[in-house]
Short mmCIF file of C-alpha atoms in Angstrom, two decimals:
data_model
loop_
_atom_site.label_atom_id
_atom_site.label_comp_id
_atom_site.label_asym_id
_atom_site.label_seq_id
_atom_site.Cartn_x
_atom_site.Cartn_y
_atom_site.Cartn_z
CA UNK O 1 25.08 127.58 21.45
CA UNK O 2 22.29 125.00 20.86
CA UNK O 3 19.54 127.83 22.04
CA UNK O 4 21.67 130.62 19.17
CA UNK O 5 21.31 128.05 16.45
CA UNK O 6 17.77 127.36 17.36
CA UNK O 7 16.80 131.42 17.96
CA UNK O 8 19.20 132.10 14.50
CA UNK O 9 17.18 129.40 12.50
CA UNK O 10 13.85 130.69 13.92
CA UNK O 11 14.78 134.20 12.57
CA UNK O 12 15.70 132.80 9.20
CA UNK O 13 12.34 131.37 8.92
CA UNK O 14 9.96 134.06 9.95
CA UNK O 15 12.29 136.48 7.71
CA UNK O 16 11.70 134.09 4.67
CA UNK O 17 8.24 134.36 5.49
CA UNK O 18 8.18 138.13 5.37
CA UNK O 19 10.42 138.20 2.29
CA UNK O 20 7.77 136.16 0.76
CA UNK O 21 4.82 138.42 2.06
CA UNK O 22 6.54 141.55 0.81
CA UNK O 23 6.71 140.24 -2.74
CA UNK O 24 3.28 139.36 -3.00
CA UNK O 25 1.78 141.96 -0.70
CA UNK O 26 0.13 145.10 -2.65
CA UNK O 27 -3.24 144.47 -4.02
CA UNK O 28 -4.87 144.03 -0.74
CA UNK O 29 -3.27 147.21 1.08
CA UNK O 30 -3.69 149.49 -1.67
CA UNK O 31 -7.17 148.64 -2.22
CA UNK O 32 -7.59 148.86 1.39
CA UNK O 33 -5.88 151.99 2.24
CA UNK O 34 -7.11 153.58 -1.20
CA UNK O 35 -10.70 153.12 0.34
CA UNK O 36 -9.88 155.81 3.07
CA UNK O 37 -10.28 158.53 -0.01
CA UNK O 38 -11.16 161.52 -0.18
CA UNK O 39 -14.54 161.29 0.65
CA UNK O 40 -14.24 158.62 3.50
CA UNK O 41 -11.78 161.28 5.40
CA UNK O 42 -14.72 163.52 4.71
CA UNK O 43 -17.10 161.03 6.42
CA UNK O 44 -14.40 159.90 9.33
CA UNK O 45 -13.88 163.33 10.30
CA UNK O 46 -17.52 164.42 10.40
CA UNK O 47 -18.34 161.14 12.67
CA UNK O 48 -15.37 162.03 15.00
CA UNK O 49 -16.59 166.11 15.20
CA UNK O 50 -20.09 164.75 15.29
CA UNK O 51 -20.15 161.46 18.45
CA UNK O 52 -16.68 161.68 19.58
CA UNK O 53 -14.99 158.48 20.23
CA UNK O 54 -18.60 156.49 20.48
CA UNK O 55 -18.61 154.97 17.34
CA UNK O 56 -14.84 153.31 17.22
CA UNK O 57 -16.26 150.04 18.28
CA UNK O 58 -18.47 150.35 14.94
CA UNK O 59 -15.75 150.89 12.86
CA UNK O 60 -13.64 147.96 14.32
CA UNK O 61 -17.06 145.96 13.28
CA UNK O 62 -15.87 146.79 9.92
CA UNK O 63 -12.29 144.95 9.60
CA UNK O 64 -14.15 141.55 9.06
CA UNK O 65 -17.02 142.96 6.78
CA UNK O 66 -14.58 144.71 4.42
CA UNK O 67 -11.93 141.37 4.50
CA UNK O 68 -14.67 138.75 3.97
CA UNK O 69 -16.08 140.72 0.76
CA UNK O 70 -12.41 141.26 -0.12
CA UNK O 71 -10.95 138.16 0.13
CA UNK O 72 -13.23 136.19 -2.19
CA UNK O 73 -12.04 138.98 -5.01
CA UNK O 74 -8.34 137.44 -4.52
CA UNK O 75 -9.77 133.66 -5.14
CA UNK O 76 -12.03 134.78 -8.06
CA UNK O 77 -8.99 136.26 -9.57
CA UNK O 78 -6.32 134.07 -9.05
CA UNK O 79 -8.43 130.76 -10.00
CA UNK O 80 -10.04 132.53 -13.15
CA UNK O 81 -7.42 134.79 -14.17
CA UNK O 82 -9.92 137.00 -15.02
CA UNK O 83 -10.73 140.56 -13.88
CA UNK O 84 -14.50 140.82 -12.23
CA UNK O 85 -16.01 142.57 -15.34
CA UNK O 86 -14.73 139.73 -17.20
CA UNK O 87 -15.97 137.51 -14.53
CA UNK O 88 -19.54 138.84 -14.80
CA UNK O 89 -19.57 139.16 -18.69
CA UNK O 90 -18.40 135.40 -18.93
CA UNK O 91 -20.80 133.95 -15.90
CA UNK O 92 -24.01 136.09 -16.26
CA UNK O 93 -24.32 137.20 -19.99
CA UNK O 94 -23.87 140.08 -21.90
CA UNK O 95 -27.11 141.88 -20.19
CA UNK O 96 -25.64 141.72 -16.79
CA UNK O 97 -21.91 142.58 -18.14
CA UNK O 98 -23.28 145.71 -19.59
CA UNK O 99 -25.08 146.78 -16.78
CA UNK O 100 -22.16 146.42 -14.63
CA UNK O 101 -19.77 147.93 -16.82
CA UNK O 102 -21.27 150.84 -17.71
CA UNK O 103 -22.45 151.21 -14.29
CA UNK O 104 -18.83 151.54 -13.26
CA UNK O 105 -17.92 153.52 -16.14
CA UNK O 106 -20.00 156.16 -14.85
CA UNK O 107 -19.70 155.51 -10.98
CA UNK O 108 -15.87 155.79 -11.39
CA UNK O 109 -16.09 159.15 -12.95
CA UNK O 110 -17.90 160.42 -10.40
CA UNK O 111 -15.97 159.19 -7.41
CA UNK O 112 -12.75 160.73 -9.45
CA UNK O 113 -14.28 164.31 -9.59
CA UNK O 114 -15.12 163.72 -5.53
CA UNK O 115 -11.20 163.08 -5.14
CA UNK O 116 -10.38 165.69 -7.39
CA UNK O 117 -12.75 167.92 -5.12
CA UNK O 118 -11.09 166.87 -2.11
CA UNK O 119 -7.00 167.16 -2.95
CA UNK O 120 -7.94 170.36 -4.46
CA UNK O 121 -9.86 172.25 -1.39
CA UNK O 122 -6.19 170.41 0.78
CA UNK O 123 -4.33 172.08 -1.57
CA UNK O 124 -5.97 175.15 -1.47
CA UNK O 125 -5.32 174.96 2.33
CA UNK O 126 -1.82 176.16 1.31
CA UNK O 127 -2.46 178.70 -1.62
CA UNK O 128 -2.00 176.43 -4.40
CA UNK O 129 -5.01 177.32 -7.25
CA UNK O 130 -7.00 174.52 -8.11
CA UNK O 131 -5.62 173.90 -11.87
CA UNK O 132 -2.14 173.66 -10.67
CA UNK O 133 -3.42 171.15 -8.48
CA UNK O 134 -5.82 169.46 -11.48
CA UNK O 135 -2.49 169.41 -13.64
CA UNK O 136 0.09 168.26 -11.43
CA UNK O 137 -2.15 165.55 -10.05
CA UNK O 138 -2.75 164.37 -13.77
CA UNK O 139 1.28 164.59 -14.39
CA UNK O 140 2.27 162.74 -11.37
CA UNK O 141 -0.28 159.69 -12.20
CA UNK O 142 0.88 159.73 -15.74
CA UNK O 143 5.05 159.41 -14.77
CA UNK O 144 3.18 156.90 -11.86
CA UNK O 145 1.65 154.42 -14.87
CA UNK O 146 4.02 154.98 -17.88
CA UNK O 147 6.87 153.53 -16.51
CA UNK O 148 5.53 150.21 -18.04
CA UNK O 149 5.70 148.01 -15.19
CA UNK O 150 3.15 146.86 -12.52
CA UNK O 151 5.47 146.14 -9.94
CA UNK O 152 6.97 149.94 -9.99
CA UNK O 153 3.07 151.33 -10.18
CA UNK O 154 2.46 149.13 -7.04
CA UNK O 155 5.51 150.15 -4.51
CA UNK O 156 4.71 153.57 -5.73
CA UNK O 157 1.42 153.35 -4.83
CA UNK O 158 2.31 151.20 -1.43
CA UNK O 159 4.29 154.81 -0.65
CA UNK O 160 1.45 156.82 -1.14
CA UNK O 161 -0.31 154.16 1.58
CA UNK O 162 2.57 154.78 3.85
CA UNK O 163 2.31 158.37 4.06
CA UNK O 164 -2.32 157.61 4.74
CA UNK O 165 -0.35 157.02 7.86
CA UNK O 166 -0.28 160.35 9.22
CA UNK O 167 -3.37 160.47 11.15
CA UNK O 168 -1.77 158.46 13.10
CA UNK O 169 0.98 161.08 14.90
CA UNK O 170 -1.69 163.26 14.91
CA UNK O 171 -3.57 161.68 17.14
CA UNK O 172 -0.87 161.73 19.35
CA UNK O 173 -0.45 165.57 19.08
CA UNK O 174 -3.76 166.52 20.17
CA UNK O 175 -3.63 164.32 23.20
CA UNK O 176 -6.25 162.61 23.78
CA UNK O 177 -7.25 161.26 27.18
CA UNK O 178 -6.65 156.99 26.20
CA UNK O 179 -9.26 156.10 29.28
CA UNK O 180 -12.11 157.90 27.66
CA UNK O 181 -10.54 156.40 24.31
CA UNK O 182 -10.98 152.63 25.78
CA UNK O 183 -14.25 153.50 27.63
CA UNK O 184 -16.45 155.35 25.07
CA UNK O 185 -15.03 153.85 22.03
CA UNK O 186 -14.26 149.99 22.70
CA UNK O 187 -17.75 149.49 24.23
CA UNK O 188 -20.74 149.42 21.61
CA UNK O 189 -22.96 152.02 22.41
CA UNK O 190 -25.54 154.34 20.39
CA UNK O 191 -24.75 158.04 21.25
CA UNK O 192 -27.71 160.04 22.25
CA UNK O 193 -29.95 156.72 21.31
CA UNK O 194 -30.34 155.21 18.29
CA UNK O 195 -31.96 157.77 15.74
CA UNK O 196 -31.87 159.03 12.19
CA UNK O 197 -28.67 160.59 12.20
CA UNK O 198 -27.31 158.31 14.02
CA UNK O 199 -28.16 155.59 11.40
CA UNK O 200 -27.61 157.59 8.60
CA UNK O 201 -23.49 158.38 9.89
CA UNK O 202 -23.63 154.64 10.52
CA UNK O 203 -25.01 153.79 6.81
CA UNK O 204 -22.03 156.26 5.18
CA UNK O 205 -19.21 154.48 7.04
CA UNK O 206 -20.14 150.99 5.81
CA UNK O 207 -20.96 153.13 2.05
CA UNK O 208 -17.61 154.33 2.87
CA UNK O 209 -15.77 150.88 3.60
CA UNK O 210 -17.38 148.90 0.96
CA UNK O 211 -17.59 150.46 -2.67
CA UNK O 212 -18.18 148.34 -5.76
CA UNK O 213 -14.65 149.72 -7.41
CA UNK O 214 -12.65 147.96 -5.01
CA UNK O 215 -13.91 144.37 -5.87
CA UNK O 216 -12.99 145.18 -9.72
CA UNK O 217 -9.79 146.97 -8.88
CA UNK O 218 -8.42 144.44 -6.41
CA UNK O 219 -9.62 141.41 -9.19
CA UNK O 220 -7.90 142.77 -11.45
CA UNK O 221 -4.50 144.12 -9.83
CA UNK O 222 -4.45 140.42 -8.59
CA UNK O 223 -4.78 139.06 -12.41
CA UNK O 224 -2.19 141.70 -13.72
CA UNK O 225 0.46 140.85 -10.53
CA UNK O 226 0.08 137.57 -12.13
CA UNK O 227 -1.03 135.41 -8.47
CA UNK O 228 -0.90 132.13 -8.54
CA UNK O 229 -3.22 129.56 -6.81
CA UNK O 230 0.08 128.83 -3.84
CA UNK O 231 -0.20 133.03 -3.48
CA UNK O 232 -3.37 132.92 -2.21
CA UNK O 233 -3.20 132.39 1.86
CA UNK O 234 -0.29 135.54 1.50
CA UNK O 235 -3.35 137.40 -0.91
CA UNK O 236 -5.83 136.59 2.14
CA UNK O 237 -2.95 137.94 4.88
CA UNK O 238 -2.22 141.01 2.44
CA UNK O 239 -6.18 142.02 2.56
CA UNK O 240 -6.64 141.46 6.33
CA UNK O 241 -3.77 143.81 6.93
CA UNK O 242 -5.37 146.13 4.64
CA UNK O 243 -8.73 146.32 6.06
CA UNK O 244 -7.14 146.17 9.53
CA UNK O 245 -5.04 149.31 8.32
CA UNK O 246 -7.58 151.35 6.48
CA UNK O 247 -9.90 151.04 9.80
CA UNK O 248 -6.61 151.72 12.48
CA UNK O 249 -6.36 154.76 10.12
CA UNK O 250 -10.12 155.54 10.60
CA UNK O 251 -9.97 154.97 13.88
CA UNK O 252 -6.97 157.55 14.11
CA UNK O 253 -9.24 160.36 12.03
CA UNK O 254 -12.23 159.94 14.78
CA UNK O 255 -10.28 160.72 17.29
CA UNK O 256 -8.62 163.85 16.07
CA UNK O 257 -11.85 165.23 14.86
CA UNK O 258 -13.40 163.59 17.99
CA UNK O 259 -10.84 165.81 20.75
CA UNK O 260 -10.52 169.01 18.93
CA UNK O 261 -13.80 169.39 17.02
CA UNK O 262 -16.91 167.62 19.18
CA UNK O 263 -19.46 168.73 18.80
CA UNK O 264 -18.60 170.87 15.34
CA UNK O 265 -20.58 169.91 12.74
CA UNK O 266 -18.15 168.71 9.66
CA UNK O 267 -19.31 168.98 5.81
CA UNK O 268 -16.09 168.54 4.66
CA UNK O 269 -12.43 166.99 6.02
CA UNK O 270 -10.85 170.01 4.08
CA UNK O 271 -13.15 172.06 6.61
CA UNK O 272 -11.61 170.09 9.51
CA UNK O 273 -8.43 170.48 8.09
CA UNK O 274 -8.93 174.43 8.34
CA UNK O 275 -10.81 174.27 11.89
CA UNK O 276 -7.88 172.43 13.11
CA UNK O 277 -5.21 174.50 11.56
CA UNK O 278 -6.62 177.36 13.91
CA UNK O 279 -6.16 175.21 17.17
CA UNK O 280 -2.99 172.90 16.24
CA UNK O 281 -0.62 173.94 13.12
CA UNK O 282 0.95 170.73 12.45
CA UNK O 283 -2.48 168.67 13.03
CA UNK O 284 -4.21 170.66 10.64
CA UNK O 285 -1.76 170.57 8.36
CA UNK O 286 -1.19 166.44 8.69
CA UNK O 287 -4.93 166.70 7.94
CA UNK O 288 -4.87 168.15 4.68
CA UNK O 289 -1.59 166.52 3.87
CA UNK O 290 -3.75 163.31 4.47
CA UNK O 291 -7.05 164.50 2.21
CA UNK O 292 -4.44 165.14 -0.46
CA UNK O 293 -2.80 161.66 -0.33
CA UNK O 294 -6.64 159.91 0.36
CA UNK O 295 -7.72 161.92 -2.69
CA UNK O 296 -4.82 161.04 -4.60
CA UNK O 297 -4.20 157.19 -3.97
CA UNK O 298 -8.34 157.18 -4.71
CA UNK O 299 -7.54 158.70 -7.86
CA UNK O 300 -4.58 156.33 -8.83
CA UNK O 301 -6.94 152.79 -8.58
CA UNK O 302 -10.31 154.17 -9.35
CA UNK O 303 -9.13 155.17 -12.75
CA UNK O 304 -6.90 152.08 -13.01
CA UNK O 305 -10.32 150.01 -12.30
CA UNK O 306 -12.02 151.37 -15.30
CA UNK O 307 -9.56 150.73 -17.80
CA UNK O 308 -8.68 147.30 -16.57
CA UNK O 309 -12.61 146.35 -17.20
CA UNK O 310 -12.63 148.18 -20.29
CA UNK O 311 -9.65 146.34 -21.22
CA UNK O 312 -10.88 142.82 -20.32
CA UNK O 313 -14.07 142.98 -22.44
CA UNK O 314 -12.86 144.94 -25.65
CA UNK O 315 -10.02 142.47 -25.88
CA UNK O 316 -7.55 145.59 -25.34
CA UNK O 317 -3.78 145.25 -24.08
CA UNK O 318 -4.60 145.80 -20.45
CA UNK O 319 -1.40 145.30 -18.78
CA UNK O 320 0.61 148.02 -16.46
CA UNK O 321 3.49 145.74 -17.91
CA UNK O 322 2.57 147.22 -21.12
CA UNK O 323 4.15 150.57 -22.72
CA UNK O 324 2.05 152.92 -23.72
CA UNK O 325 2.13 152.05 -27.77
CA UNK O 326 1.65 148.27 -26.80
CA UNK O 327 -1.63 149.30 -24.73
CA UNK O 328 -2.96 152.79 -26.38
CA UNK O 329 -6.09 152.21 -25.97
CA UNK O 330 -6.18 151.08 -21.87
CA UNK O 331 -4.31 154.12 -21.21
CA UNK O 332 -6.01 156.21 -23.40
CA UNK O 333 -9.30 155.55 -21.08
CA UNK O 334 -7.34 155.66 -18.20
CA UNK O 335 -6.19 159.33 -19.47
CA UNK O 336 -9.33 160.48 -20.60
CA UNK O 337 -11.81 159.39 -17.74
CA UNK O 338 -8.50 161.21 -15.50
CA UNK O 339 -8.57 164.34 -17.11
CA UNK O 340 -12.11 165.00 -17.94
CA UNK O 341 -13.09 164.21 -14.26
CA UNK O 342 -10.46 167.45 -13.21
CA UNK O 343 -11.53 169.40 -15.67
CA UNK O 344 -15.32 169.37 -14.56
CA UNK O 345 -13.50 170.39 -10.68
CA UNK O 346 -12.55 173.73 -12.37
CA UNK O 347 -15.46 174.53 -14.03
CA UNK O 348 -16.55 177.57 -12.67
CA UNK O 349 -20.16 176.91 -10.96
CA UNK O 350 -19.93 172.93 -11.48
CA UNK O 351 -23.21 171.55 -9.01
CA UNK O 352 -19.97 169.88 -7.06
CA UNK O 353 -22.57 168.96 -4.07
CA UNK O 354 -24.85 167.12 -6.36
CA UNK O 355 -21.74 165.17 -8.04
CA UNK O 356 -20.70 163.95 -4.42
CA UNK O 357 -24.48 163.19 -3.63
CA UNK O 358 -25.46 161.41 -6.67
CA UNK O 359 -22.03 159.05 -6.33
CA UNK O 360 -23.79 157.72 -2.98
CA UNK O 361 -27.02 156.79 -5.59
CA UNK O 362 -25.35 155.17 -8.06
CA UNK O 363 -23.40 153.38 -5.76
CA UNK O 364 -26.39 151.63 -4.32
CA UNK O 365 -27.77 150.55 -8.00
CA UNK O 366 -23.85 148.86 -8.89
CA UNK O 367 -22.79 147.61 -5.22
CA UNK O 368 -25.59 145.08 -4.69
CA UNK O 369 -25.18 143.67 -8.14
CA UNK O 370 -21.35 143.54 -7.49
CA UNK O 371 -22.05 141.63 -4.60
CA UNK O 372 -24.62 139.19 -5.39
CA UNK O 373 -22.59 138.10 -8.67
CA UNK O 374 -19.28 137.64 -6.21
CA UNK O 375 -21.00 134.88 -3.95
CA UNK O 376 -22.75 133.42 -7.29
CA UNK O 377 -19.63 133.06 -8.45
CA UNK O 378 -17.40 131.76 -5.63
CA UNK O 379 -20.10 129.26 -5.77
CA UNK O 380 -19.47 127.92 -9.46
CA UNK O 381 -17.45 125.04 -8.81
CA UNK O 382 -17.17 123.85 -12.26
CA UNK O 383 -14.96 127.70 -12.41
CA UNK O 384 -13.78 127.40 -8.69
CA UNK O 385 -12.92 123.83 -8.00
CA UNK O 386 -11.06 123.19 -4.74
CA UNK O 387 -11.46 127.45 -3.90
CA UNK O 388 -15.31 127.33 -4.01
CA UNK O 389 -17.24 128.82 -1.15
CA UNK O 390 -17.53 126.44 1.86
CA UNK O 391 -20.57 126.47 4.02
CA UNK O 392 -18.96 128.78 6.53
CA UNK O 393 -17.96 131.26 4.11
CA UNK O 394 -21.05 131.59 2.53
CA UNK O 395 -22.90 131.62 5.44
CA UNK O 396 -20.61 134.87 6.94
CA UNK O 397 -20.05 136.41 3.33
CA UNK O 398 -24.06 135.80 2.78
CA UNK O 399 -24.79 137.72 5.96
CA UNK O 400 -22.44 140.60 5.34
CA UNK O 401 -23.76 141.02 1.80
CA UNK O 402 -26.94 140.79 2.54
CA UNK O 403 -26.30 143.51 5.57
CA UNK O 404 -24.30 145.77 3.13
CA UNK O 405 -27.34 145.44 0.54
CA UNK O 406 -29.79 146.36 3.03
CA UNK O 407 -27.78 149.60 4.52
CA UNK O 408 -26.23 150.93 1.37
CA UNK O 409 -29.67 150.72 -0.14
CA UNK O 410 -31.21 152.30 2.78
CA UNK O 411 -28.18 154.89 2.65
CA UNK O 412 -28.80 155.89 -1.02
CA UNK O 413 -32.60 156.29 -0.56
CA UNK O 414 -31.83 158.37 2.34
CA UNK O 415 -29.64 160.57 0.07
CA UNK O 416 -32.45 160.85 -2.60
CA UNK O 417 -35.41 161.59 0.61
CA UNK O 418 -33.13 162.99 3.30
CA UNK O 419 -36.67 163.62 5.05
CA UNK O 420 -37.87 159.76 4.92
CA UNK O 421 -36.15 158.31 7.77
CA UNK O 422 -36.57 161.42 10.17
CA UNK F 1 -14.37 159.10 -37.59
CA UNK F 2 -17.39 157.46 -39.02
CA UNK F 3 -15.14 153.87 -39.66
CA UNK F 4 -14.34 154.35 -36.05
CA UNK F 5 -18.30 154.12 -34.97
CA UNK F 6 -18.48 151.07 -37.00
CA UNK F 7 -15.67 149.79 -35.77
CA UNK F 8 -17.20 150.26 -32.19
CA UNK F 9 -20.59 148.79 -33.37
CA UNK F 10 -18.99 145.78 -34.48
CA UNK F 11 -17.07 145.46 -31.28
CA UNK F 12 -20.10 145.67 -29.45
CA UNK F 13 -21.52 142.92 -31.17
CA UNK F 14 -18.81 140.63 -31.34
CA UNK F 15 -18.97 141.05 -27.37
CA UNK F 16 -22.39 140.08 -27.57
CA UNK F 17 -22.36 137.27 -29.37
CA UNK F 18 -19.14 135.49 -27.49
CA UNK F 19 -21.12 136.32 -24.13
CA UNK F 20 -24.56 136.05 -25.80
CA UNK F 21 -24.82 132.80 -23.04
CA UNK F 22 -24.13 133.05 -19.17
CA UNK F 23 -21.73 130.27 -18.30
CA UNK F 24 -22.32 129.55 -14.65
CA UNK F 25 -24.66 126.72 -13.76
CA UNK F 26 -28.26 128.45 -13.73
CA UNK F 27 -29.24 126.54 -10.79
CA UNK F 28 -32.35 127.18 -8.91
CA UNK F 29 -30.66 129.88 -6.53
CA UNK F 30 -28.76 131.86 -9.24
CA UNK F 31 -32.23 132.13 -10.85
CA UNK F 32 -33.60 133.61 -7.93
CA UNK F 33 -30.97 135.67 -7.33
CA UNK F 34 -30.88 137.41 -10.72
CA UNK F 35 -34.64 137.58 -10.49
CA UNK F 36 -34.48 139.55 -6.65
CA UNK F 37 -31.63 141.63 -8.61
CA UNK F 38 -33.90 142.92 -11.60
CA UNK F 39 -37.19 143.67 -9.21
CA UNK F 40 -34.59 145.22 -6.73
CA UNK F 41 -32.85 147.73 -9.72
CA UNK F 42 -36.42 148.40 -11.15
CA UNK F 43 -37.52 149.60 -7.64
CA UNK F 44 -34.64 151.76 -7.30
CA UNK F 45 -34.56 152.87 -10.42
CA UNK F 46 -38.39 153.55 -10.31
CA UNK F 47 -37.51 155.74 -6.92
CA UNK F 48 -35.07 157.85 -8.66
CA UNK F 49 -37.51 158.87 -11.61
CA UNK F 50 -40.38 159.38 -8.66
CA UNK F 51 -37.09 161.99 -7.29
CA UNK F 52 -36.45 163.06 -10.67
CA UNK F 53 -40.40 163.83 -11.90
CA UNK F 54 -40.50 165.42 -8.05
CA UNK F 55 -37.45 168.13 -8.38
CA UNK F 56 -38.98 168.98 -12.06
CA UNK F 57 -42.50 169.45 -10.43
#
């Protein structure tokens, strides 16, 4: 009896605790999960078809990197209450708030149309034209944020991170041999030696895992839950569990691509999606299923993190608790940056390629900044107090920034000379 | 529609002026921080003119 009471009262506790994680879990896993969009399939796929199962020890590297950088968003929200453009504005002056608004004003866009790209050509996969996907896509987001409550938006968009999970059976399906799994992925190792196109697949999954709209979308999303400083070890739990998702799901991708298609080179996951139709039905079908979704959930919180910044500096209503008359102008932006970004997909001729190129450019001119004014400003303690930066921190957060900086800027220039490093 | 560009402009400047002055502690490693930011943007920037005078050429 004693050993019941004991087993029943251990239950009761560790269901408490997950009670209590499940009502402050969301801004961490969507973030997280959202960051596998459409173009990050794209670039999963293509490393998968391209080295196999080689690089899964790289991507495991990245669970850390992307919950370190993370993680300091949650603090810098829940201490300040204020969303990162805010944060930036209010620490570094109206030059440096500018810069990074407008910056991510126009980076935004441009990711959008690359996730509009990307759940069209799944789409298209089964028939359905492009502007039936471009207007039911804008529908569905609209019924998604116009219900007028954050916490609906969220478990709606914690659904949409449920079904990223379908890489996952489909790894299964094409059976993949788990000993060469464990022995060419789980022991670092640089495929054919370590050369240009090696770095440069290496440079796109870290561009890929880190982009400067996650730290203002997850700042923000924490703000507009409404976190509070005793929220924050569950806001550190809920962002590990993200990044320790969004690379499992990675991981998943890779080795799909990395059975069926080795050795095929991939310029697009829609591509893969058709390649593996061919072979496996139901694989290539869970693959396009899964660009729509990625393209989709990218959608929903890249066009949520423009509007909350917008709203933040103008002084605007900038709540998802908000109706739409209460906060016109937030969802006004969030509307028009939404629409015009799938209206440029069906424009016939639209230099699509360039679009997806020049996001990887402007990416490397906002991320850095991003970055640099995050540790700055976990390191305010007159702001921060008790949730400053300790010496540890900064020394790990310092070294992945600093790494980040170094390979998304090498990344980008490699996108504007693809000739320099070869 | 022309009240609404004012309107903007004035916004603009009212955002200005509250965050006319940063509010962290300029200490000696913030200062050198925003100074390796602007020569880092200027280079990049400076690289994708170079790109952009190249693809005209």
């Amino acid at each position: 009896m004693n050993i019941f009471s004991k087993l029943y009262y251990k239950f009761r506790k560790y269901w408490k605790a997950v009670q209590l994680y499940l009502v402050i879990a969301g801004p961490g896993l969507v973030v997280m999960v959202a960051d596998n969009d459409a173009g990050g399939i794209t670039t999963y796929a293509a490393t998968g078809a391209k080295y196999g199962y080689n690089l899964i020890w790289f991507l495991l590297i990245l669970i850390p990197v992307a919950y370190y950088v993370q993680e300091m968003t949650v603090r810098l929200g829940v201490v300040t209450k204020r969303g990162h453009a805010e944060a930036i504005f209010d620490g570094f002056g109206a030059f440096w708030g500018w810069f990074s608004l407008i910056d991510l004003m126009i980076l935004d866009w441009l990711t959008l149309v690359t996730e509009f790209i990307g759940m069209t050509a799944a789409l298209h996969i089964f028939g359905v034209p492009p502007w039936v996907t471009v207007v039911g896509v804008v529908a569905l987001m609209g019924m998604i944020v116009l219900n007028g409550r954050y916490w609906t938006w969220e478990k709606i968009a914690l659904l949409f991170c449920a079904l990223n999970l379908i890489y996952i059976p489909s790894a299964f399906m094409v059976h993949p041999a788990v000993s060469a799994v464990l022995e060419d992925g789980l022991v670092p190792n640089f495929p054919g030696g370590f050369n240009a196109e090696l770095f440069f697949f290496l440079m796109a999954n870290i561009g890929t895992t880190i982009a400067p709209w996650m730290l203002f979308f997850q700042q923000s999303a924490v703000v507009d839950k409404g976190m509070l400083e005793k929220d924050i070890p569950w806001g550190k739990f809920d962002t590990f569990l993200g990044a320790t998702l969004t690379v499992v799901v990675a991981i998943f991708i890779v080795i799909v691509t990395g059975t069926v298609l080795k050795g095929v080179d991939i310029d697009s996951a829609s591509q893969a999606a058709e390649l593996l139709i061919k072979t496996d039905h139901y694989v290539g079908t869970f693959m396009a299923i899964g660009l729509f979704d990625a393209g989709l959930l990218g959608a929903i919180c890249i066009s949520l993190a423009s509007s909350w910044a917008f709203g933040e500096i103008f002084g605007w209503a900038h709540s998802l608790n908000q109706k739409i008359r209460e906060a016109r102008w937030f969802y006004a932006s969030y509307f028009f940056t939404l629409i015009t970004a799938g209206l440029v997909v069906l424009i016939p001729g639209a230099p699509l390629v360039l679009i997806t190129l020049f996001v990887q450019v402007v990416a490397v001119t906002l991320l850095p900044a991003a970055l640099v004014f995050l540790i700055l400003l976990l390191n305010d303690k007159k702001h921060m107090g008790e949730y400053c930066n300790t010496l540890t921190e900064n020394l790990i957060g310092g070294l992945i920034v600093a790494a980040i900086v170094v390979l998304s800027t090498l990344y980008g220039i490699s996108v504007i000379f693809p000739t320099m490093f070869q | 529609m022309l009240s609404s560009f004012y309107r903007l402009v004035r916004k603009v400047r009212e955002i200005n002026h509250r965050y006319s002055e940063p509010h962290i502690e300029m200490s000696r490693g913030v200062r050198i921080s925003l100074m390796a930011l602007r020569i880092y943007l200027l280079v990049l920037v400076g690289l994708i003119v170079y790109k952009f005078i190249l693809i005209l050429n």
